[in-house]
Amino acid sequence: MNPGQLLQGTVCYWRDDKGFGFIATDSGERLFFHIRDFEATPQHRPQRGDLLCFQLGLDKQNRPYALALQLATANTILLTPSTKTISPKGPAIYQIQHQAWCFRYLFFVLLLLSLLAGSFAFTVPLFYLEASLFTYWLYQIDKKLASSGQQSRLPEESLQMFSLIGGWPGAWLAQKRLHHKVHKAPFQREFRFVIYGNSCFLLWLLSESGTAFLHKVALF
């Protein structure tokens, strides 16, 4: 999309008390917009599902956003393929939850096997890699759900839980690359505690007392 070009998209998210929302385009992009960027006062406040005409702009961080907005009417609807209404689509939440439970079972089975084999210290990198890949995938899914405007989202507690059991490197990478959850201060505070808690627990497990505890668990 080029700046200055008249474009169209569908409101997939709108927060009326804050005056901002997101527009979904048929190319799969999700653009921020604010009520102050309308060319003229709209006939009604934007709502989810409204078709908007806009131009593309760049903010101070060179991120694209929608400006020169107006509610699409019969006179402003573009006769292009982009006029089709975008229906919210995204992964089925029940499938994601099922896969998450499968991962939990696999994780604890591998943990039990490593304890029985007495090789926990050698399998730590494998645990972190597996948990990080899965947690990164969860962030991708949640980002797609948010972009498609679905109300059913992955609970933040689930994202934090998978970070806590070793997936926080993948979560950190996903936040940086996908720009997801990075501006939610409460979530970021919890995430820092998760990293600290996981690191302390790992150091304890690798200590003499932690190793003795693991041996007892394995024997039990």
mmCIF file of C-alpha atoms in Angstrom:
data_model
loop_
_atom_site.group_PDB
_atom_site.id
_atom_site.type_symbol
_atom_site.label_atom_id
_atom_site.label_comp_id
_atom_site.label_asym_id
_atom_site.label_seq_id
_atom_site.Cartn_x
_atom_site.Cartn_y
_atom_site.Cartn_z
ATOM 1 C CA MET A 1 0.000 0.000 0.000
ATOM 2 C CA ASN A 2 1.271 3.438 -0.917
ATOM 3 C CA PRO A 3 0.839 6.648 1.118
ATOM 4 C CA GLY A 4 -1.735 8.981 -0.434
ATOM 5 C CA GLN A 5 -3.642 6.158 -2.127
ATOM 6 C CA LEU A 6 -7.320 5.886 -1.193
ATOM 7 C CA LEU A 7 -7.876 2.561 0.525
ATOM 8 C CA GLN A 8 -10.666 0.721 2.268
ATOM 9 C CA GLY A 9 -10.903 -1.594 5.216
ATOM 10 C CA THR A 10 -13.258 -2.931 7.834
ATOM 11 C CA VAL A 11 -13.190 -1.960 11.502
ATOM 12 C CA CYS A 12 -12.183 -5.153 13.316
ATOM 13 C CA TYR A 13 -11.675 -3.563 16.747
ATOM 14 C CA TRP A 14 -12.928 -0.352 18.310
ATOM 15 C CA ARG A 15 -12.528 1.036 21.827
ATOM 16 C CA ASP A 16 -14.974 3.890 22.098
ATOM 17 C CA ASP A 17 -13.825 5.205 25.499
ATOM 18 C CA LYS A 18 -10.290 5.677 24.143
ATOM 19 C CA GLY A 19 -11.276 6.749 20.642
ATOM 20 C CA PHE A 20 -9.067 4.324 18.737
ATOM 21 C CA GLY A 21 -9.315 1.018 16.936
ATOM 22 C CA PHE A 22 -7.921 -1.160 14.163
ATOM 23 C CA ILE A 23 -8.857 -1.589 10.514
ATOM 24 C CA ALA A 24 -8.475 -4.950 8.781
ATOM 25 C CA THR A 25 -7.669 -4.892 5.060
ATOM 26 C CA ASP A 26 -8.134 -7.661 2.521
ATOM 27 C CA SER A 27 -4.331 -7.991 2.321
ATOM 28 C CA GLY A 28 -4.308 -9.199 5.934
ATOM 29 C CA GLU A 29 -2.886 -6.031 7.466
ATOM 30 C CA ARG A 30 -4.212 -4.533 10.690
ATOM 31 C CA LEU A 31 -3.893 -0.750 10.825
ATOM 32 C CA PHE A 32 -4.293 1.522 13.826
ATOM 33 C CA PHE A 33 -6.640 4.509 13.550
ATOM 34 C CA HIS A 34 -7.860 7.258 15.887
ATOM 35 C CA ILE A 35 -11.075 9.255 15.924
ATOM 36 C CA ARG A 36 -9.095 12.474 15.553
ATOM 37 C CA ASP A 37 -7.828 11.353 12.132
ATOM 38 C CA PHE A 38 -11.240 11.543 10.462
ATOM 39 C CA GLU A 39 -11.420 14.209 7.735
ATOM 40 C CA ALA A 40 -14.762 15.379 9.137
ATOM 41 C CA THR A 41 -16.847 14.451 12.148
ATOM 42 C CA PRO A 42 -18.459 11.108 11.212
ATOM 43 C CA GLN A 43 -22.234 10.678 11.267
ATOM 44 C CA HIS A 44 -21.785 8.133 14.027
ATOM 45 C CA ARG A 45 -18.950 6.786 16.121
ATOM 46 C CA PRO A 46 -17.088 3.931 14.424
ATOM 47 C CA GLN A 47 -18.308 0.433 15.167
ATOM 48 C CA ARG A 48 -16.940 -2.998 14.475
ATOM 49 C CA GLY A 49 -17.858 -3.989 10.913
ATOM 50 C CA ASP A 50 -17.968 -0.420 9.541
ATOM 51 C CA LEU A 51 -16.346 0.070 6.146
ATOM 52 C CA LEU A 52 -13.875 2.971 6.177
ATOM 53 C CA CYS A 53 -12.030 4.804 3.446
ATOM 54 C CA PHE A 54 -8.608 6.104 4.418
ATOM 55 C CA GLN A 55 -5.101 6.955 3.354
ATOM 56 C CA LEU A 56 -1.949 5.332 4.621
ATOM 57 C CA GLY A 57 0.384 7.247 6.910
ATOM 58 C CA LEU A 58 3.484 6.503 8.977
ATOM 59 C CA ASP A 59 3.925 7.310 12.656
ATOM 60 C CA LYS A 60 7.153 8.415 14.353
ATOM 61 C CA GLN A 61 8.323 4.780 14.521
ATOM 62 C CA ASN A 62 7.646 4.355 10.762
ATOM 63 C CA ARG A 63 4.708 2.083 11.496
ATOM 64 C CA PRO A 64 1.761 2.319 9.061
ATOM 65 C CA TYR A 65 -1.552 3.662 10.300
ATOM 66 C CA ALA A 66 -4.799 4.965 8.783
ATOM 67 C CA LEU A 67 -5.491 8.684 8.402
ATOM 68 C CA ALA A 68 -7.819 10.987 6.432
ATOM 69 C CA LEU A 69 -10.611 8.630 7.436
ATOM 70 C CA GLN A 70 -14.238 8.713 6.370
ATOM 71 C CA LEU A 71 -17.142 6.325 6.661
ATOM 72 C CA ALA A 72 -17.653 4.577 3.332
ATOM 73 C CA THR A 73 -20.871 5.450 1.522
ATOM 74 C CA ALA A 74 -22.324 4.543 -1.864
ATOM 75 C CA ASN A 75 -20.318 7.426 -3.345
ATOM 76 C CA THR A 76 -17.013 6.497 -1.727
ATOM 77 C CA ILE A 77 -16.956 2.706 -2.055
ATOM 78 C CA LEU A 78 -14.133 1.753 -4.370
ATOM 79 C CA LEU A 79 -14.989 -0.520 -7.279
ATOM 80 C CA THR A 80 -12.002 -2.750 -6.617
ATOM 81 C CA PRO A 81 -11.516 -6.219 -5.126
ATOM 82 C CA SER A 82 -10.708 -4.557 -1.817
ATOM 83 C CA THR A 83 -14.377 -3.592 -1.356
ATOM 84 C CA LYS A 84 -15.302 -7.021 -0.103
ATOM 85 C CA THR A 85 -16.192 -7.079 3.569
ATOM 86 C CA ILE A 86 -13.692 -8.866 5.685
ATOM 87 C CA SER A 87 -15.307 -11.323 8.011
ATOM 88 C CA PRO A 88 -13.412 -12.090 11.160
ATOM 89 C CA LYS A 89 -11.510 -15.294 10.636
ATOM 90 C CA GLY A 90 -8.979 -16.988 12.764
ATOM 91 C CA PRO A 91 -7.921 -20.286 14.229
ATOM 92 C CA ALA A 92 -10.540 -22.199 16.187
ATOM 93 C CA ILE A 93 -9.891 -21.585 19.872
ATOM 94 C CA TYR A 94 -10.846 -25.136 20.884
ATOM 95 C CA GLN A 95 -8.198 -26.581 18.547
ATOM 96 C CA ILE A 96 -5.551 -24.349 20.093
ATOM 97 C CA GLN A 97 -6.555 -25.389 23.610
ATOM 98 C CA HIS A 98 -6.434 -29.068 22.602
ATOM 99 C CA GLN A 99 -2.932 -28.675 21.179
ATOM 100 C CA ALA A 100 -1.871 -26.785 24.297
ATOM 101 C CA TRP A 101 -3.003 -29.663 26.494
ATOM 102 C CA CYS A 102 -1.124 -32.140 24.264
ATOM 103 C CA PHE A 103 2.012 -30.063 24.695
ATOM 104 C CA ARG A 104 1.595 -30.063 28.479
ATOM 105 C CA TYR A 105 1.336 -33.854 28.547
ATOM 106 C CA LEU A 106 4.362 -34.239 26.269
ATOM 107 C CA PHE A 107 6.371 -31.802 28.380
ATOM 108 C CA PHE A 108 5.715 -33.638 31.659
ATOM 109 C CA VAL A 109 6.293 -37.050 30.058
ATOM 110 C CA LEU A 110 9.711 -35.883 28.862
ATOM 111 C CA LEU A 111 10.399 -34.408 32.289
ATOM 112 C CA LEU A 112 9.524 -37.709 33.975
ATOM 113 C CA LEU A 113 11.698 -39.691 31.556
ATOM 114 C CA SER A 114 14.650 -37.379 32.120
ATOM 115 C CA LEU A 115 14.264 -37.742 35.897
ATOM 116 C CA LEU A 116 14.153 -41.514 35.642
ATOM 117 C CA ALA A 117 17.229 -41.508 33.413
ATOM 118 C CA GLY A 118 19.035 -39.117 35.747
ATOM 119 C CA SER A 119 19.905 -36.775 32.887
ATOM 120 C CA PHE A 120 17.862 -33.677 33.703
ATOM 121 C CA ALA A 121 20.816 -31.274 33.433
ATOM 122 C CA PHE A 122 21.617 -32.525 29.930
ATOM 123 C CA THR A 123 18.036 -32.190 28.711
ATOM 124 C CA VAL A 124 17.484 -28.632 30.007
ATOM 125 C CA PRO A 125 18.345 -27.027 26.612
ATOM 126 C CA LEU A 126 15.883 -29.403 24.917
ATOM 127 C CA PHE A 127 13.120 -28.433 27.349
ATOM 128 C CA TYR A 128 13.725 -24.729 26.812
ATOM 129 C CA LEU A 129 13.849 -25.130 23.038
ATOM 130 C CA GLU A 130 10.639 -27.127 22.930
ATOM 131 C CA ALA A 131 8.796 -24.802 25.308
ATOM 132 C CA SER A 132 10.067 -21.697 23.478
ATOM 133 C CA LEU A 133 8.963 -22.931 20.061
ATOM 134 C CA PHE A 134 5.516 -23.786 21.368
ATOM 135 C CA THR A 135 5.163 -20.486 23.248
ATOM 136 C CA TYR A 136 6.215 -18.517 20.151
ATOM 137 C CA TRP A 137 3.534 -20.384 18.198
ATOM 138 C CA LEU A 138 0.936 -19.462 20.819
ATOM 139 C CA TYR A 139 1.856 -15.778 20.494
ATOM 140 C CA GLN A 140 1.458 -16.069 16.720
ATOM 141 C CA ILE A 141 -1.990 -17.595 17.141
ATOM 142 C CA ASP A 142 -3.090 -14.945 19.643
ATOM 143 C CA LYS A 143 -1.841 -12.209 17.316
ATOM 144 C CA LYS A 144 -3.895 -13.672 14.453
ATOM 145 C CA LEU A 145 -6.964 -13.887 16.681
ATOM 146 C CA ALA A 146 -6.548 -10.236 17.646
ATOM 147 C CA SER A 147 -5.997 -9.161 14.027
ATOM 148 C CA SER A 148 -9.103 -11.001 12.852
ATOM 149 C CA GLY A 149 -11.213 -9.270 15.494
ATOM 150 C CA GLN A 150 -12.252 -12.436 17.295
ATOM 151 C CA GLN A 151 -13.492 -11.975 20.829
ATOM 152 C CA SER A 152 -12.264 -15.448 21.858
ATOM 153 C CA ARG A 153 -8.589 -15.030 22.669
ATOM 154 C CA LEU A 154 -5.954 -17.073 24.425
ATOM 155 C CA PRO A 155 -5.961 -16.258 28.149
ATOM 156 C CA GLU A 156 -2.952 -14.216 29.187
ATOM 157 C CA GLU A 157 -2.498 -16.674 32.055
ATOM 158 C CA SER A 158 -1.827 -19.440 29.515
ATOM 159 C CA LEU A 159 0.834 -17.376 27.752
ATOM 160 C CA GLN A 160 2.489 -16.643 31.084
ATOM 161 C CA MET A 161 2.242 -20.271 32.224
ATOM 162 C CA PHE A 162 4.069 -21.610 29.161
ATOM 163 C CA SER A 163 6.682 -18.909 29.661
ATOM 164 C CA LEU A 164 7.047 -19.994 33.280
ATOM 165 C CA ILE A 165 7.778 -23.630 32.418
ATOM 166 C CA GLY A 166 10.640 -22.635 30.140
ATOM 167 C CA GLY A 167 9.099 -20.919 27.122
ATOM 168 C CA TRP A 168 9.993 -17.360 28.090
ATOM 169 C CA PRO A 169 12.825 -17.040 25.496
ATOM 170 C CA GLY A 170 10.282 -17.817 22.769
ATOM 171 C CA ALA A 171 7.782 -15.424 24.361
ATOM 172 C CA TRP A 172 10.378 -12.652 24.495
ATOM 173 C CA LEU A 173 11.270 -13.194 20.834
ATOM 174 C CA ALA A 174 7.591 -13.263 19.831
ATOM 175 C CA GLN A 175 6.903 -9.999 21.646
ATOM 176 C CA LYS A 176 9.777 -8.293 19.838
ATOM 177 C CA ARG A 177 9.095 -9.711 16.367
ATOM 178 C CA LEU A 178 5.289 -9.680 16.410
ATOM 179 C CA HIS A 179 4.901 -6.504 18.522
ATOM 180 C CA HIS A 180 2.387 -8.390 20.649
ATOM 181 C CA LYS A 181 1.696 -7.622 24.328
ATOM 182 C CA VAL A 182 4.638 -5.198 24.401
ATOM 183 C CA HIS A 183 2.535 -2.172 25.368
ATOM 184 C CA LYS A 184 0.535 -3.847 28.152
ATOM 185 C CA ALA A 185 2.323 -2.730 31.308
ATOM 186 C CA PRO A 186 0.636 -5.219 33.709
ATOM 187 C CA PHE A 187 1.417 -8.119 31.369
ATOM 188 C CA GLN A 188 5.043 -7.008 31.034
ATOM 189 C CA ARG A 189 5.422 -6.744 34.818
ATOM 190 C CA GLU A 190 4.116 -10.291 35.197
ATOM 191 C CA PHE A 191 6.396 -11.443 32.391
ATOM 192 C CA ARG A 192 9.468 -10.078 34.175
ATOM 193 C CA PHE A 193 8.458 -11.948 37.343
ATOM 194 C CA VAL A 194 7.975 -15.092 35.234
ATOM 195 C CA ILE A 195 11.525 -14.837 33.859
ATOM 196 C CA TYR A 196 12.926 -14.210 37.329
ATOM 197 C CA GLY A 197 10.944 -17.071 38.872
ATOM 198 C CA ASN A 198 11.864 -19.545 36.154
ATOM 199 C CA SER A 199 15.562 -18.612 36.299
ATOM 200 C CA CYS A 200 15.689 -18.959 40.092
ATOM 201 C CA PHE A 201 13.901 -22.308 39.975
ATOM 202 C CA LEU A 202 16.266 -23.611 37.280
ATOM 203 C CA LEU A 203 19.337 -22.543 39.240
ATOM 204 C CA TRP A 204 17.970 -24.311 42.296
ATOM 205 C CA LEU A 205 17.264 -27.506 40.322
ATOM 206 C CA LEU A 206 20.853 -27.503 39.065
ATOM 207 C CA SER A 207 22.253 -26.985 42.568
ATOM 208 C CA GLU A 208 23.181 -29.818 44.938
ATOM 209 C CA SER A 209 19.957 -29.563 46.909
ATOM 210 C CA GLY A 210 17.917 -29.424 43.718
ATOM 211 C CA THR A 211 19.731 -32.422 42.266
ATOM 212 C CA ALA A 212 19.079 -34.389 45.460
ATOM 213 C CA PHE A 213 15.411 -33.463 45.251
ATOM 214 C CA LEU A 214 15.225 -34.654 41.635
ATOM 215 C CA HIS A 215 16.833 -37.955 42.578
ATOM 216 C CA LYS A 216 14.236 -38.454 45.309
ATOM 217 C CA VAL A 217 11.439 -37.674 42.873
ATOM 218 C CA ALA A 218 12.890 -40.081 40.297
ATOM 219 C CA LEU A 219 13.202 -42.868 42.873
ATOM 220 C CA PHE A 220 9.684 -42.246 44.112
#
